[in-house]
Short mmCIF file of C-alpha atoms in Angstrom, two decimals:
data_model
loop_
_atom_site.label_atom_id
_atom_site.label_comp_id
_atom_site.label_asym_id
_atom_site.label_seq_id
_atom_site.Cartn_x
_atom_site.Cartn_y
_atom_site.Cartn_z
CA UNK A 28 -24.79 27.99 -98.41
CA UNK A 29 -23.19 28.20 -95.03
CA UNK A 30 -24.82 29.48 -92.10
CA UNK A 31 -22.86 32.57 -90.16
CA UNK A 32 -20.93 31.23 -87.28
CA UNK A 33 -23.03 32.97 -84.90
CA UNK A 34 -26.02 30.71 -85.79
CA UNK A 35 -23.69 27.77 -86.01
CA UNK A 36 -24.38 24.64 -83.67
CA UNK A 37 -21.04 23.68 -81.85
CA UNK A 38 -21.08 19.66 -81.57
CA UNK A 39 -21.55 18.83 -78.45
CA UNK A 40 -18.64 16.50 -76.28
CA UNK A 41 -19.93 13.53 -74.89
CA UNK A 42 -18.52 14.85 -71.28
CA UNK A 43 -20.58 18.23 -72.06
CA UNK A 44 -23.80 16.21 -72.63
CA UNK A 45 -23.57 14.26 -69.40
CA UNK A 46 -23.16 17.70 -67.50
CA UNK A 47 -19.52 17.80 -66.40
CA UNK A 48 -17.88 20.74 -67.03
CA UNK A 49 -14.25 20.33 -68.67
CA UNK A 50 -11.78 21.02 -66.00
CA UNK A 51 -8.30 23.40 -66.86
CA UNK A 52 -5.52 20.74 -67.24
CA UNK A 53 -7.98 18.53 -68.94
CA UNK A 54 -6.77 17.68 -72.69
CA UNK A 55 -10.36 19.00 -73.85
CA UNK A 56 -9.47 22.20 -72.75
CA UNK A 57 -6.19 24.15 -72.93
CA UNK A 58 -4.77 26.05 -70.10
CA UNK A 59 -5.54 29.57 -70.29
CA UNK A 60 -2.56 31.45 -71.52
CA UNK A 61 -0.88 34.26 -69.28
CA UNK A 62 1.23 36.69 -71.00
CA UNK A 63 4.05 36.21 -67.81
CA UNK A 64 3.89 32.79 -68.70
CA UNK A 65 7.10 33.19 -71.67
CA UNK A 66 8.48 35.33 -69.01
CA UNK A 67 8.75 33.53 -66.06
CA UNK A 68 9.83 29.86 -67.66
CA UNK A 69 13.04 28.58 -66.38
CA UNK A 70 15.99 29.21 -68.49
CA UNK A 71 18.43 26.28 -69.27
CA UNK A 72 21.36 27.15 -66.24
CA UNK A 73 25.05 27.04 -68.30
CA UNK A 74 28.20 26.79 -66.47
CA UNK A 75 29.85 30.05 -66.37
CA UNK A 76 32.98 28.37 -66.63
CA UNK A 77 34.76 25.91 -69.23
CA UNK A 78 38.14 24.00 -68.65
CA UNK A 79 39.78 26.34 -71.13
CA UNK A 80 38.52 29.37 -69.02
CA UNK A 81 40.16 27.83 -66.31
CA UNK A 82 43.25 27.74 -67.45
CA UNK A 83 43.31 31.06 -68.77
CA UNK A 84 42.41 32.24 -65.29
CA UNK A 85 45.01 30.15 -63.44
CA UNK A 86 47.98 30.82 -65.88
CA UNK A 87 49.56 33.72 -63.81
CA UNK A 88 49.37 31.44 -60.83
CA UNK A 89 50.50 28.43 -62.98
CA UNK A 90 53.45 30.67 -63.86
CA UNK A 91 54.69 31.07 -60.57
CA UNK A 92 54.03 27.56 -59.35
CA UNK A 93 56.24 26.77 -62.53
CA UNK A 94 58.78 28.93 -61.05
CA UNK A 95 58.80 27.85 -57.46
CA UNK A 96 59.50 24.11 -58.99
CA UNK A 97 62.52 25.25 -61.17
CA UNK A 98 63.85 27.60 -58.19
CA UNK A 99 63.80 23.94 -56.48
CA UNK A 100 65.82 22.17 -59.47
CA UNK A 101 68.15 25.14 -59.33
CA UNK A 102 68.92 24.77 -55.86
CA UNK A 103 68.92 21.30 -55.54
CA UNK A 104 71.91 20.96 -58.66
CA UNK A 105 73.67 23.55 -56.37
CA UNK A 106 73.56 21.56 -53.30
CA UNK A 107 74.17 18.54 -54.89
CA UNK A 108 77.52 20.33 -55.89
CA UNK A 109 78.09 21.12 -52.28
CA UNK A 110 77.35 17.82 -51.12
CA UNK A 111 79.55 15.91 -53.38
CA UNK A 112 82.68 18.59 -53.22
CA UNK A 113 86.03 17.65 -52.20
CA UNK A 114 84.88 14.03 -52.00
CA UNK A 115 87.51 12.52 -54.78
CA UNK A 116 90.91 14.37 -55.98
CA UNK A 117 88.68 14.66 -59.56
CA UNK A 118 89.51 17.83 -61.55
CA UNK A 119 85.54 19.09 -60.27
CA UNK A 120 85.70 17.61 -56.98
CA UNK A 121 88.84 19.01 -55.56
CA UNK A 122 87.89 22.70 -55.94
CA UNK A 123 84.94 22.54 -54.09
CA UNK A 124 85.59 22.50 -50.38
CA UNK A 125 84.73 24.80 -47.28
CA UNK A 126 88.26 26.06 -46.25
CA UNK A 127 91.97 25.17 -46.85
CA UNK A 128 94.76 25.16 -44.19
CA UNK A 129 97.87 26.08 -45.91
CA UNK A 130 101.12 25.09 -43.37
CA UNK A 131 103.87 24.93 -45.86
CA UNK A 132 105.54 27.18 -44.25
CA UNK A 133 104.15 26.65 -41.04
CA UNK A 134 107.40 27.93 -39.26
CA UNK A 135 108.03 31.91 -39.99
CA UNK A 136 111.14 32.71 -41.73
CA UNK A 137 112.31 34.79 -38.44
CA UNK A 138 113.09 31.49 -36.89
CA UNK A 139 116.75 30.02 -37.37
CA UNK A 140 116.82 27.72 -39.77
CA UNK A 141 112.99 27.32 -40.31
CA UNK A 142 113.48 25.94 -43.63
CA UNK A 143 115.12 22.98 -42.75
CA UNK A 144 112.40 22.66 -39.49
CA UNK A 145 109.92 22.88 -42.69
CA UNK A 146 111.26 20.54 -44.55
CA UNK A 147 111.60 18.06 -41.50
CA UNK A 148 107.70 18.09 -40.48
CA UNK A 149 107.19 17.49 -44.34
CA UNK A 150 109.30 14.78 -44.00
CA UNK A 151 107.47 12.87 -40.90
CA UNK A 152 104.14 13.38 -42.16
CA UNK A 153 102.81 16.81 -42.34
CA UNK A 154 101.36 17.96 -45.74
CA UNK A 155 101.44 21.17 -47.27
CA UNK A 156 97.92 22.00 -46.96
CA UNK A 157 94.31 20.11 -46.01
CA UNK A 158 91.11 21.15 -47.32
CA UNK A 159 87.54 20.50 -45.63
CA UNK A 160 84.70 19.03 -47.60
CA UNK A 161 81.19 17.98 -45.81
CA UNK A 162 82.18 14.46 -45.97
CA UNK A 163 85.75 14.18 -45.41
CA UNK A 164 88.77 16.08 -46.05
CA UNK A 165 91.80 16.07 -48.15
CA UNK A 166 95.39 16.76 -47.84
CA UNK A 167 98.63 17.17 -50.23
CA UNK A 168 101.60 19.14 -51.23
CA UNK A 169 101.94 22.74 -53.30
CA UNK A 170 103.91 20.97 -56.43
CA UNK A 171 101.56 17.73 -56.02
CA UNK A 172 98.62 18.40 -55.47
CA UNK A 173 96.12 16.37 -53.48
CA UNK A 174 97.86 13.20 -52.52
CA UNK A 175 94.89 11.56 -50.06
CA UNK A 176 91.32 12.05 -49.68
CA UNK A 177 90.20 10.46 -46.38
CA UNK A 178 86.90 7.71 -46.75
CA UNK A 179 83.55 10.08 -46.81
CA UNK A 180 81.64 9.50 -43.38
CA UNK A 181 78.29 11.46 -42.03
CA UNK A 182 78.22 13.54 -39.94
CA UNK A 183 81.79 14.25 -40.99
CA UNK A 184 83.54 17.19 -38.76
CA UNK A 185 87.19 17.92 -39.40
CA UNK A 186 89.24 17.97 -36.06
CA UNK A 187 92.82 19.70 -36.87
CA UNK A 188 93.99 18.44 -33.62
CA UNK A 189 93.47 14.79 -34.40
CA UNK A 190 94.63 15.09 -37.90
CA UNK A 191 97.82 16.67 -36.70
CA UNK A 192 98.50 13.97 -34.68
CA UNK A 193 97.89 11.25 -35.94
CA UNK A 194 100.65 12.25 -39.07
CA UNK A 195 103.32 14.00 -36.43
CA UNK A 196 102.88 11.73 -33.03
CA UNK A 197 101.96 8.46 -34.72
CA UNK A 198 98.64 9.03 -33.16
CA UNK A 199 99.91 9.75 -29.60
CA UNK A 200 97.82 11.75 -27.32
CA UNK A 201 98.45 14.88 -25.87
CA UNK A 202 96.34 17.04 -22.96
CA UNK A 203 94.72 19.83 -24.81
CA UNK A 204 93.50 22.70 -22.14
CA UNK A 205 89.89 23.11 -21.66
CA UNK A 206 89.30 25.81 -24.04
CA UNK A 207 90.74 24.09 -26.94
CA UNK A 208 88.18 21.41 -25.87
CA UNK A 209 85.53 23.48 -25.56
CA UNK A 210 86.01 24.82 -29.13
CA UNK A 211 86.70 21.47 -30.92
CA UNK A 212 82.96 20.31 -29.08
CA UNK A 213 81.00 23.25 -30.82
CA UNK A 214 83.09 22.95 -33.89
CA UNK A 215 81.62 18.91 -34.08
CA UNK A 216 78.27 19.76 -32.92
CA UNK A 217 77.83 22.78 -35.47
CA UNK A 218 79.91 20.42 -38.04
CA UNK A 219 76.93 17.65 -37.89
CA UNK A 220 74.07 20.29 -37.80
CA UNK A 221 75.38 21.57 -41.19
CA UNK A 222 75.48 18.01 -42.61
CA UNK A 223 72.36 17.07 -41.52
CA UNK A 224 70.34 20.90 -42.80
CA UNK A 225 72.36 20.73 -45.64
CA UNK A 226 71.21 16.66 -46.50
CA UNK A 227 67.28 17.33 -45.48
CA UNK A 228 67.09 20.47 -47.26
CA UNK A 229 68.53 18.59 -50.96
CA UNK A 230 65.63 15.93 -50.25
CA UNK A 231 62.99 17.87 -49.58
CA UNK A 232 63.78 20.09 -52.21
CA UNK A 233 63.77 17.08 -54.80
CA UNK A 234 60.28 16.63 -53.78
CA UNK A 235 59.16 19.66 -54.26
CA UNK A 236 59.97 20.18 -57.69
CA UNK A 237 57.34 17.95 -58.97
CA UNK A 238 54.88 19.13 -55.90
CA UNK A 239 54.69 22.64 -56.43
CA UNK A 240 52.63 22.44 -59.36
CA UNK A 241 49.90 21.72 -57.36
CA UNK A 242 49.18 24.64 -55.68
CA UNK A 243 47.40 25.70 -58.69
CA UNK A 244 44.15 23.78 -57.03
CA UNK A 245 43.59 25.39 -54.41
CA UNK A 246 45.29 28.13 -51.73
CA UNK A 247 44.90 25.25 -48.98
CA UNK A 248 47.80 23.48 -51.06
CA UNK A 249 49.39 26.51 -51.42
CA UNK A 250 49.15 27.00 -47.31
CA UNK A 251 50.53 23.45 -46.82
CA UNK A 252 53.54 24.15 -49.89
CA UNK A 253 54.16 27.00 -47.81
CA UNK A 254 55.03 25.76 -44.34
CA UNK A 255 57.33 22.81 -46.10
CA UNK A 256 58.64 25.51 -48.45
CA UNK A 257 59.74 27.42 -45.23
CA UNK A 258 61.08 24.60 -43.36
CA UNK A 259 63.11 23.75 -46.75
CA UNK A 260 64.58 27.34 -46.87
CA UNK A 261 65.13 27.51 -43.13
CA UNK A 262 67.55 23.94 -43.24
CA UNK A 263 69.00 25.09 -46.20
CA UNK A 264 69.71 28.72 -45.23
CA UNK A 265 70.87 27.77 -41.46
CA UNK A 266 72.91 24.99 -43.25
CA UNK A 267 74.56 28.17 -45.40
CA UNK A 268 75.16 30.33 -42.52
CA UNK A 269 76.90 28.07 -40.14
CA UNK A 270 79.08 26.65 -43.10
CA UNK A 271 79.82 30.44 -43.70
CA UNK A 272 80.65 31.25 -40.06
CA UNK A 273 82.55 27.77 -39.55
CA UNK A 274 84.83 28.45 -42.91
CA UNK A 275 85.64 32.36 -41.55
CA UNK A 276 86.35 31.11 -37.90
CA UNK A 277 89.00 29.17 -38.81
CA UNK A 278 90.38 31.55 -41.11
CA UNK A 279 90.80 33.99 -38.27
CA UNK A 280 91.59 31.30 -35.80
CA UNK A 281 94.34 29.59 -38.18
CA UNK A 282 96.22 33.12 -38.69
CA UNK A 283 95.50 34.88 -35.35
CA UNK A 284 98.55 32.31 -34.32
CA UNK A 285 101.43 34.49 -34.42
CA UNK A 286 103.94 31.95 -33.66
CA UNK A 287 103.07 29.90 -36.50
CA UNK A 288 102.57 30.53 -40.29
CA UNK A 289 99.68 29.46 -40.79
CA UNK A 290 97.51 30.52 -43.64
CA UNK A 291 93.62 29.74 -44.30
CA UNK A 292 91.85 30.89 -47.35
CA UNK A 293 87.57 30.03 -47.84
CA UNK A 294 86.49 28.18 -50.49
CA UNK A 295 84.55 30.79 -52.89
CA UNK A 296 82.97 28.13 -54.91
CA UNK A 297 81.61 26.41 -52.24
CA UNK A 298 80.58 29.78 -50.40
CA UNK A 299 79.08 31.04 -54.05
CA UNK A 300 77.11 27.54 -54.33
CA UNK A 301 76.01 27.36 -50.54
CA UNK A 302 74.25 31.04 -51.01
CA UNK A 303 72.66 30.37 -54.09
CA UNK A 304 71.20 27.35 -53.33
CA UNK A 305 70.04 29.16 -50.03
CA UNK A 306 68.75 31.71 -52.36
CA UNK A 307 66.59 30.09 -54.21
CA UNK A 308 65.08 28.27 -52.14
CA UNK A 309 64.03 31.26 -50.35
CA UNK A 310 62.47 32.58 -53.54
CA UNK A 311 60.29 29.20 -53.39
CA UNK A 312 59.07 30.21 -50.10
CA UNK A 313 58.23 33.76 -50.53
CA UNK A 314 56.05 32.14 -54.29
CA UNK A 315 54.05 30.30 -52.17
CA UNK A 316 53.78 32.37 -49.30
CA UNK A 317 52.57 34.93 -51.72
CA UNK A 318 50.00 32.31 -53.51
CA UNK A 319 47.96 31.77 -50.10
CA UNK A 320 46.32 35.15 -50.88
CA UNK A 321 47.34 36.12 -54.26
CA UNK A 322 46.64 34.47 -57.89
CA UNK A 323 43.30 32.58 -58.29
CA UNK A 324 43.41 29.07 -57.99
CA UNK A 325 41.05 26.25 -59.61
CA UNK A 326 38.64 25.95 -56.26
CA UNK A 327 38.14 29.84 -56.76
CA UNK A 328 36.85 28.92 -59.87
CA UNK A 329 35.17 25.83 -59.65
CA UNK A 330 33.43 27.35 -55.89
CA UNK A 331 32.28 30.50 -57.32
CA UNK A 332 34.30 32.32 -55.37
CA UNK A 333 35.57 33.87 -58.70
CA UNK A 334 33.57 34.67 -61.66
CA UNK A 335 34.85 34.24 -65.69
CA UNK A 336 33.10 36.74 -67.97
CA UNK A 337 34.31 37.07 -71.14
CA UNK A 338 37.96 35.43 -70.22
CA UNK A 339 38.41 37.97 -67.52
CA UNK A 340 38.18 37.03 -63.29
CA UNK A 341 35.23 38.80 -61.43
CA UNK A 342 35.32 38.81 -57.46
CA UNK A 343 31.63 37.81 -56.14
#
């Protein structure tokens, strides 16, 4: 029969018979429990971010990263085609030039026999018509077609007065006034800045096709993009506008002669490839101008700076 456990004897512990009292973290004797206990233990910390989060955050800004590179490979095929025009007499080639001097009739019909005057400069050397490419130029007759294409050379500038000469005078020199001097120096000067804008900008354009992705890490790439993005659209846009203004000057200059009949028309498919190449590239700049404070990037992420819940981008 058992006893009632208030008249039980609890055995005693050898460390309770020598007199020392059990102390609270001792394995004799349990902590006391605390109800806040559950409540204040630390929870296991979770990133609030995965990789796939990540990328569904960043794909707006992916998308116009994407865009900036193929605005790149857009404009550099364009450039390419202005670099390479009027280089050859190739069925491409030979349409793709800045302006065309047309002095087949280069003596008005009011003068006696200016037909026979025509056919006579023909005759000792002077073509129907010469077209300017970056490179070089190229020169032939109306029922020809291009006979010559002179050797490609940088900084290429076409200098009328020399060519002139050297197929009339047998390259004899004649004293031009001061004027005519000063124009032919700007024309060369302007000439080589064009080559030069228009050869950086094709470069550094093929580089950043394949670097503009990265400005999906981080708006400090996209600041640095940026600047080269500029520079890129300022060669290649300056590069457009003096090719422009050098192609209509000597339209105007060629038949503002009233003594002669000359005739100048502008290339259209070089001035149509110059301005969208230009064009382009200025749409890369304005994407990554626009991604230095727009679009969150991977660091935004990854810093806290922005917060995924549920697939959708929280500002802190």
């Amino acid at each position: 029969m058992g006893l009632p456990s208030i008249l039980r004897v609890r055995r005693r512990t050898p460390a309770a018979e020598a007199g020392v009292l059990p102390q609270s973290g001792s394995p004799s004797s349990p902590p006391p429990y605390k109800e806040h206990d559950q409540q204040q233990s630390p929870a296991i910390q979770t990133p609030a971010f995965t990789e796939a989060s990540i990328k569904r955050a960043t794909k707006l800004r992916k998308g116009f990263a994407i865009s900036a590179s193929v605005s790149y490979l857009v404009s550099l095929v364009f450039l390419i085609l202005v670099l390479i025009g009027n280089t050859s007499n190739k069925s491409v080639l030979n349409d793709i030039y800045f302006y065309k001097l047309d002095l087949s009739d280069i003596i008005p019909q009011s003068v006696p026999n200016a037909s026979l005057i025509n056919s006579i400069a023909q005759s000792i050397g002077l073509h129907d018509f010469y077209q300017v490419g970056l490179w070089n130029f190229c020169e032939g007759y109306q029922n020809v077609g291009i006979t010559f294409c002179s050797k490609p050379q940088k900084l290429y500038w076409f200098n009328p007065v020399e060519v002139l000469m050297n197929e009339l005078l047998s390259g004899a020199t004649i004293a031009l006034p001061t004027q005519v001097i000063t124009i032919l120096d700007i024309l060369r000067i302007t000439s080589q800045i064009m080559f030069g804008f228009f050869l950086t900008g094709a470069v550094i354009s093929f580089i950043m096709i394949f670097v503009s992705p990265l400005a999906v890490r981080s708006r400090w790439w996209s600041l640095g993009l940026a600047f080269v993005a500029f520079l890129t659209s300022v060669f290649i846009g300056a590069a457009t506008i003096v090719g422009s203004v050098i192609s209509f000057a000597f339209k105007y200059a060629a038949e503002a002669q009233s003594d002669l009949n000359i005739h100048a028309r502008v290339g259209v498919k070089m001035f149509v490839f110059m301005w969208i190449a230009s064009g382009f590239a200025l749409w890369a700049f304005i994407v990554h101008a626009g991604m230095m404070c727009c679009c969150v990037s991977r660091r935004d992420i990854r810093t806290g700076r922005r917060q995924v819940r549920n697939g959708i981008v929280q500002a802190n």
